[in-house]
Short mmCIF file of C-alpha atoms in Angstrom, two decimals:
data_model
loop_
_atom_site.label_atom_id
_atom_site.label_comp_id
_atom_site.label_asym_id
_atom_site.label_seq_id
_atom_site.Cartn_x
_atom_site.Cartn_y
_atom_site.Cartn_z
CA UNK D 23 -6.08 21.06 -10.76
CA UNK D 24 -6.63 24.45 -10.12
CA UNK D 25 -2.73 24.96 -10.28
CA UNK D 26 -2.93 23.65 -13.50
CA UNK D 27 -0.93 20.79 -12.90
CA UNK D 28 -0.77 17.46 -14.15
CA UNK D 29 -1.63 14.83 -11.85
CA UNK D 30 -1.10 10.99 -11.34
CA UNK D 31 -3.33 8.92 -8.75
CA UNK D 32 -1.76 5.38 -7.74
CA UNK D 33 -4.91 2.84 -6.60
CA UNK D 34 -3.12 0.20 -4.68
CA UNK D 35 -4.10 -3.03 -3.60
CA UNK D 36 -2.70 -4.95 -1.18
CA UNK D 37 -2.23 -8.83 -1.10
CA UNK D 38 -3.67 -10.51 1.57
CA UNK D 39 -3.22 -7.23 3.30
CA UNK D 40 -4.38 -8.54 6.83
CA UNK D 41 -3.28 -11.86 6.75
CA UNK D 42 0.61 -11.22 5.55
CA UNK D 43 1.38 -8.28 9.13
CA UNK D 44 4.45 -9.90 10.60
CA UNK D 45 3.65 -10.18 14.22
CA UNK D 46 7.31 -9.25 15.23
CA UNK D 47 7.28 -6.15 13.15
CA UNK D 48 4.14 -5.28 14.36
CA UNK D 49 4.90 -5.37 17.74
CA UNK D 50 7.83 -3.31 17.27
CA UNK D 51 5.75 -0.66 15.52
CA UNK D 52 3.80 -0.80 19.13
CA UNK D 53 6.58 -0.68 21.13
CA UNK D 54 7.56 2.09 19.00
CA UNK D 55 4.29 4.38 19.10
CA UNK D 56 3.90 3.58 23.03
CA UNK D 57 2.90 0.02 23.17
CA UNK D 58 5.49 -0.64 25.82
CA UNK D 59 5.93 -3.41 28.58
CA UNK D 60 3.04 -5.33 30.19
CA UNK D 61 1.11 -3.89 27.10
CA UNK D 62 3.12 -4.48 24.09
CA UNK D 63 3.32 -8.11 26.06
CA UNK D 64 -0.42 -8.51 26.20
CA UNK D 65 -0.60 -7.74 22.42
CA UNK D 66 1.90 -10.42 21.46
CA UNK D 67 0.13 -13.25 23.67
CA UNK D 68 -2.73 -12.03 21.74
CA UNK D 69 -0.84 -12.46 18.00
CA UNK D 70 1.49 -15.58 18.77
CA UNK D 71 0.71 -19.18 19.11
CA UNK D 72 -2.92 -18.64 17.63
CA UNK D 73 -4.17 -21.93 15.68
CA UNK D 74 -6.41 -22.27 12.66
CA UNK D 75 -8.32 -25.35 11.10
CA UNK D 76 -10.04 -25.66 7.91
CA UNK D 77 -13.35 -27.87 7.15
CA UNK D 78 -14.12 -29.56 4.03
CA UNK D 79 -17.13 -31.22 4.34
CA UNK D 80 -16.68 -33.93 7.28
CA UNK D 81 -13.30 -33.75 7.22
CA UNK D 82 -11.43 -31.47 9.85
CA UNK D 83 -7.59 -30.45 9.26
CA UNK D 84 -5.20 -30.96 11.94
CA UNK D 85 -4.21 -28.01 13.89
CA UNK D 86 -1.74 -25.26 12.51
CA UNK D 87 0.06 -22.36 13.84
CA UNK D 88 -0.06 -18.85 12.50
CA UNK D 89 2.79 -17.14 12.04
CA UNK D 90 1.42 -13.91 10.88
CA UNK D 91 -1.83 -11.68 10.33
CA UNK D 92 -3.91 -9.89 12.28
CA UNK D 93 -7.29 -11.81 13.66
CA UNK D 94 -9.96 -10.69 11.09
CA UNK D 95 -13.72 -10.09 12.45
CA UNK D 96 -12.26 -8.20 15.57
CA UNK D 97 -12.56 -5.47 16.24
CA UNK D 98 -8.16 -5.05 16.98
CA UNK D 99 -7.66 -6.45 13.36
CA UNK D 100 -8.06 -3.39 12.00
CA UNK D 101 -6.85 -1.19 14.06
CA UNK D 102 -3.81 -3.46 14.03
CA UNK D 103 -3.10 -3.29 10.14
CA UNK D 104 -3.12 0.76 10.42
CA UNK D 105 -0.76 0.75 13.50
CA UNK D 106 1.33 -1.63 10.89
CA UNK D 107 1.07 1.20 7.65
CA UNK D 108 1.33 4.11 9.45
CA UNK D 109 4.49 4.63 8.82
CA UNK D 110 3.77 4.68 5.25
CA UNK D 111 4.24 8.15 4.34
CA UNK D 112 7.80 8.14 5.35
CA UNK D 113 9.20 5.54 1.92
CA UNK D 114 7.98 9.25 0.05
CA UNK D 115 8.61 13.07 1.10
CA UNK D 116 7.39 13.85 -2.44
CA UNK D 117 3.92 11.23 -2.33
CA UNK D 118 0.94 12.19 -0.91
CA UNK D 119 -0.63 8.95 0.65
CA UNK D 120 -4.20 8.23 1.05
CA UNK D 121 -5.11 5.33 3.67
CA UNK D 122 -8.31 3.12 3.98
CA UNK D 123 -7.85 0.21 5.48
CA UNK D 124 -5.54 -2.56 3.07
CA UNK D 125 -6.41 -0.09 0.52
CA UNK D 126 -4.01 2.95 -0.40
CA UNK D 127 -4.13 5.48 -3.18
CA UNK D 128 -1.15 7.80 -3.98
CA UNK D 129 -1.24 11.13 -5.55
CA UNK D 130 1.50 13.05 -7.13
CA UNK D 131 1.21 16.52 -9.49
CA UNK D 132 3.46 18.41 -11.56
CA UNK D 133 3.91 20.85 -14.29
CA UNK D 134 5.33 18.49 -16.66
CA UNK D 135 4.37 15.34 -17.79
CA UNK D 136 8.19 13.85 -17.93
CA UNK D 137 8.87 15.15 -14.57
CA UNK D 138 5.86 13.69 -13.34
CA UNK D 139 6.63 10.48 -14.50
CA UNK D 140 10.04 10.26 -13.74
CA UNK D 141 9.29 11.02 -9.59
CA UNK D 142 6.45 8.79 -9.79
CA UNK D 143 9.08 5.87 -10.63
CA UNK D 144 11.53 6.69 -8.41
CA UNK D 145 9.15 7.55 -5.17
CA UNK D 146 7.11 4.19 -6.35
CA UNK D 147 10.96 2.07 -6.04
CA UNK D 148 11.25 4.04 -2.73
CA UNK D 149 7.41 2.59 -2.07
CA UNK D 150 8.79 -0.94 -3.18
CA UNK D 151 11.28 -1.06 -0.60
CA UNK D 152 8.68 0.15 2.12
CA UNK D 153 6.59 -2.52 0.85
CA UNK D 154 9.35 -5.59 1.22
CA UNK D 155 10.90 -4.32 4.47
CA UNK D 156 7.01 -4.75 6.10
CA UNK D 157 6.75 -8.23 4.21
CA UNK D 158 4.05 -6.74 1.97
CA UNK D 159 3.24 -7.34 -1.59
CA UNK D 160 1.52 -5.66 -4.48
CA UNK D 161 -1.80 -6.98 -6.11
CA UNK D 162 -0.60 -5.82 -9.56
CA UNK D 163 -3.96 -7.25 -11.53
CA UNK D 164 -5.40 -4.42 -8.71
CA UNK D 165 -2.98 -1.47 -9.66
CA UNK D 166 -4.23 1.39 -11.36
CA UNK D 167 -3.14 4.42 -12.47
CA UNK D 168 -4.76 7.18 -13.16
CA UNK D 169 -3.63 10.65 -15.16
CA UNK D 170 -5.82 14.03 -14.47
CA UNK D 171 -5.37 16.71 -16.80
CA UNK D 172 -7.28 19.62 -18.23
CA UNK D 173 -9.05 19.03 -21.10
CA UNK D 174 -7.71 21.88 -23.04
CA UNK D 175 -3.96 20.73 -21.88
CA UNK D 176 -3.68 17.82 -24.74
CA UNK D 177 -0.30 15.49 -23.46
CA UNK D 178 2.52 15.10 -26.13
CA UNK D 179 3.87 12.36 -24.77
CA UNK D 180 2.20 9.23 -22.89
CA UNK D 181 3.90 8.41 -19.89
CA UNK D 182 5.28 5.00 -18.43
CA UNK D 183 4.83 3.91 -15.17
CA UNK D 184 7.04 1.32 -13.43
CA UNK D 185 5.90 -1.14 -10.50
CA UNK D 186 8.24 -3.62 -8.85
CA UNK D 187 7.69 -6.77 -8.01
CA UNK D 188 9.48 -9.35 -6.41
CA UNK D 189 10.38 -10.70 -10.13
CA UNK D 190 10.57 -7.96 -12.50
CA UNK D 191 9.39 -4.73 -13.23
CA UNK D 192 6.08 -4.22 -14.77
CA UNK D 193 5.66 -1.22 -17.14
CA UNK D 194 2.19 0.33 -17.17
CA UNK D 195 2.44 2.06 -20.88
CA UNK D 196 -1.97 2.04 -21.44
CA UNK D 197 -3.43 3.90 -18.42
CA UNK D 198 -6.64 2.30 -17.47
CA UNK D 199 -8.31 5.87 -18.05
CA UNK D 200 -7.75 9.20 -18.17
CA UNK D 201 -9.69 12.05 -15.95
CA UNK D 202 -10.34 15.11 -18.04
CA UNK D 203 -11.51 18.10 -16.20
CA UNK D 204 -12.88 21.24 -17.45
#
């Protein structure tokens, strides 16, 4: 802002952020950042074969195996799901990314709004890709975006913003708000 540049926040929500880490990924991540051997072993006897039951009422479900997620109200769970998005950054060399926990905001600034909103949709397709190779998906009800501007520097033209989803692309025409700083 004090550049006097236009900028574009992306508020991302994950889907079932913990539950959806792919334990082989993620243990290739760790084997990756130094997780290796008797370790990166220990970790995957600690992610495979796990079992979960539901109750409803009396009634007790039979057995079932996970095949992915990290275990949630541990303390590795989370500490698991940032090993699994820290590679993150890398979809974007233009992106700045902004991590906490399943939840991930993007910034991006430019002189002009056009430019602006053409790298936002290309660096967000790059961010798609990220997304499917780690088996991740978007909460697009959660998706915001979010244009600062000075308040003297009125905008000719109202950007679009493309997401992708596994289906089709969703156009975000109507930002939710718009930031006006003085």
């Amino acid at each position: 802002m004090n550049q006097r540049l236009l900028s574009c926040g992306v508020f991302i929500d994950l889907k079932k952020a913990f539950d959806t880490v792919d334990h082989e990924i993620l243990l290739y991540k760790l084997n990756h950042y130094g997780f290796r051997g008797f370790v990166n072993d220990w970790f995957s006897s600690y992610l495979n074969n796990r079992t979960q039951t539901a109750q409803v009422g009396q009634h007790i479900s039979d057995k079932a195996i996970i095949t992915c997620g990290v275990p949630q109200g541990s303390i590795l769970g989370p500490l698991l799901f940032l090993l699994y998005v820290n590679d993150i950054h890398k979809c974007s060399n233009k992106l700045r990314f902004y991590l906490f926990a399943d939840d991930t905001n993007i910034l991006y600034a430019d002189k002009n709004v056009k430019a602006l909103e053409i790298t936002i949709n290309i660096e967000l397709q790059k961010f798609y890709v990220w997304l499917t190779a780690n088996k991740l998906t978007l909460n697009i009800k959660k998706l915001k975006f979010l244009l600062f501007h000075p308040y003297q520097k009125q905008l000719a033209y109202q950007p679009k913003f493309a997401c992708l989803t596994m289906s089709k692309i969703n156009m975000f025409s109507d930002l939710e708000s718009k930031v006006y700083i003085k």
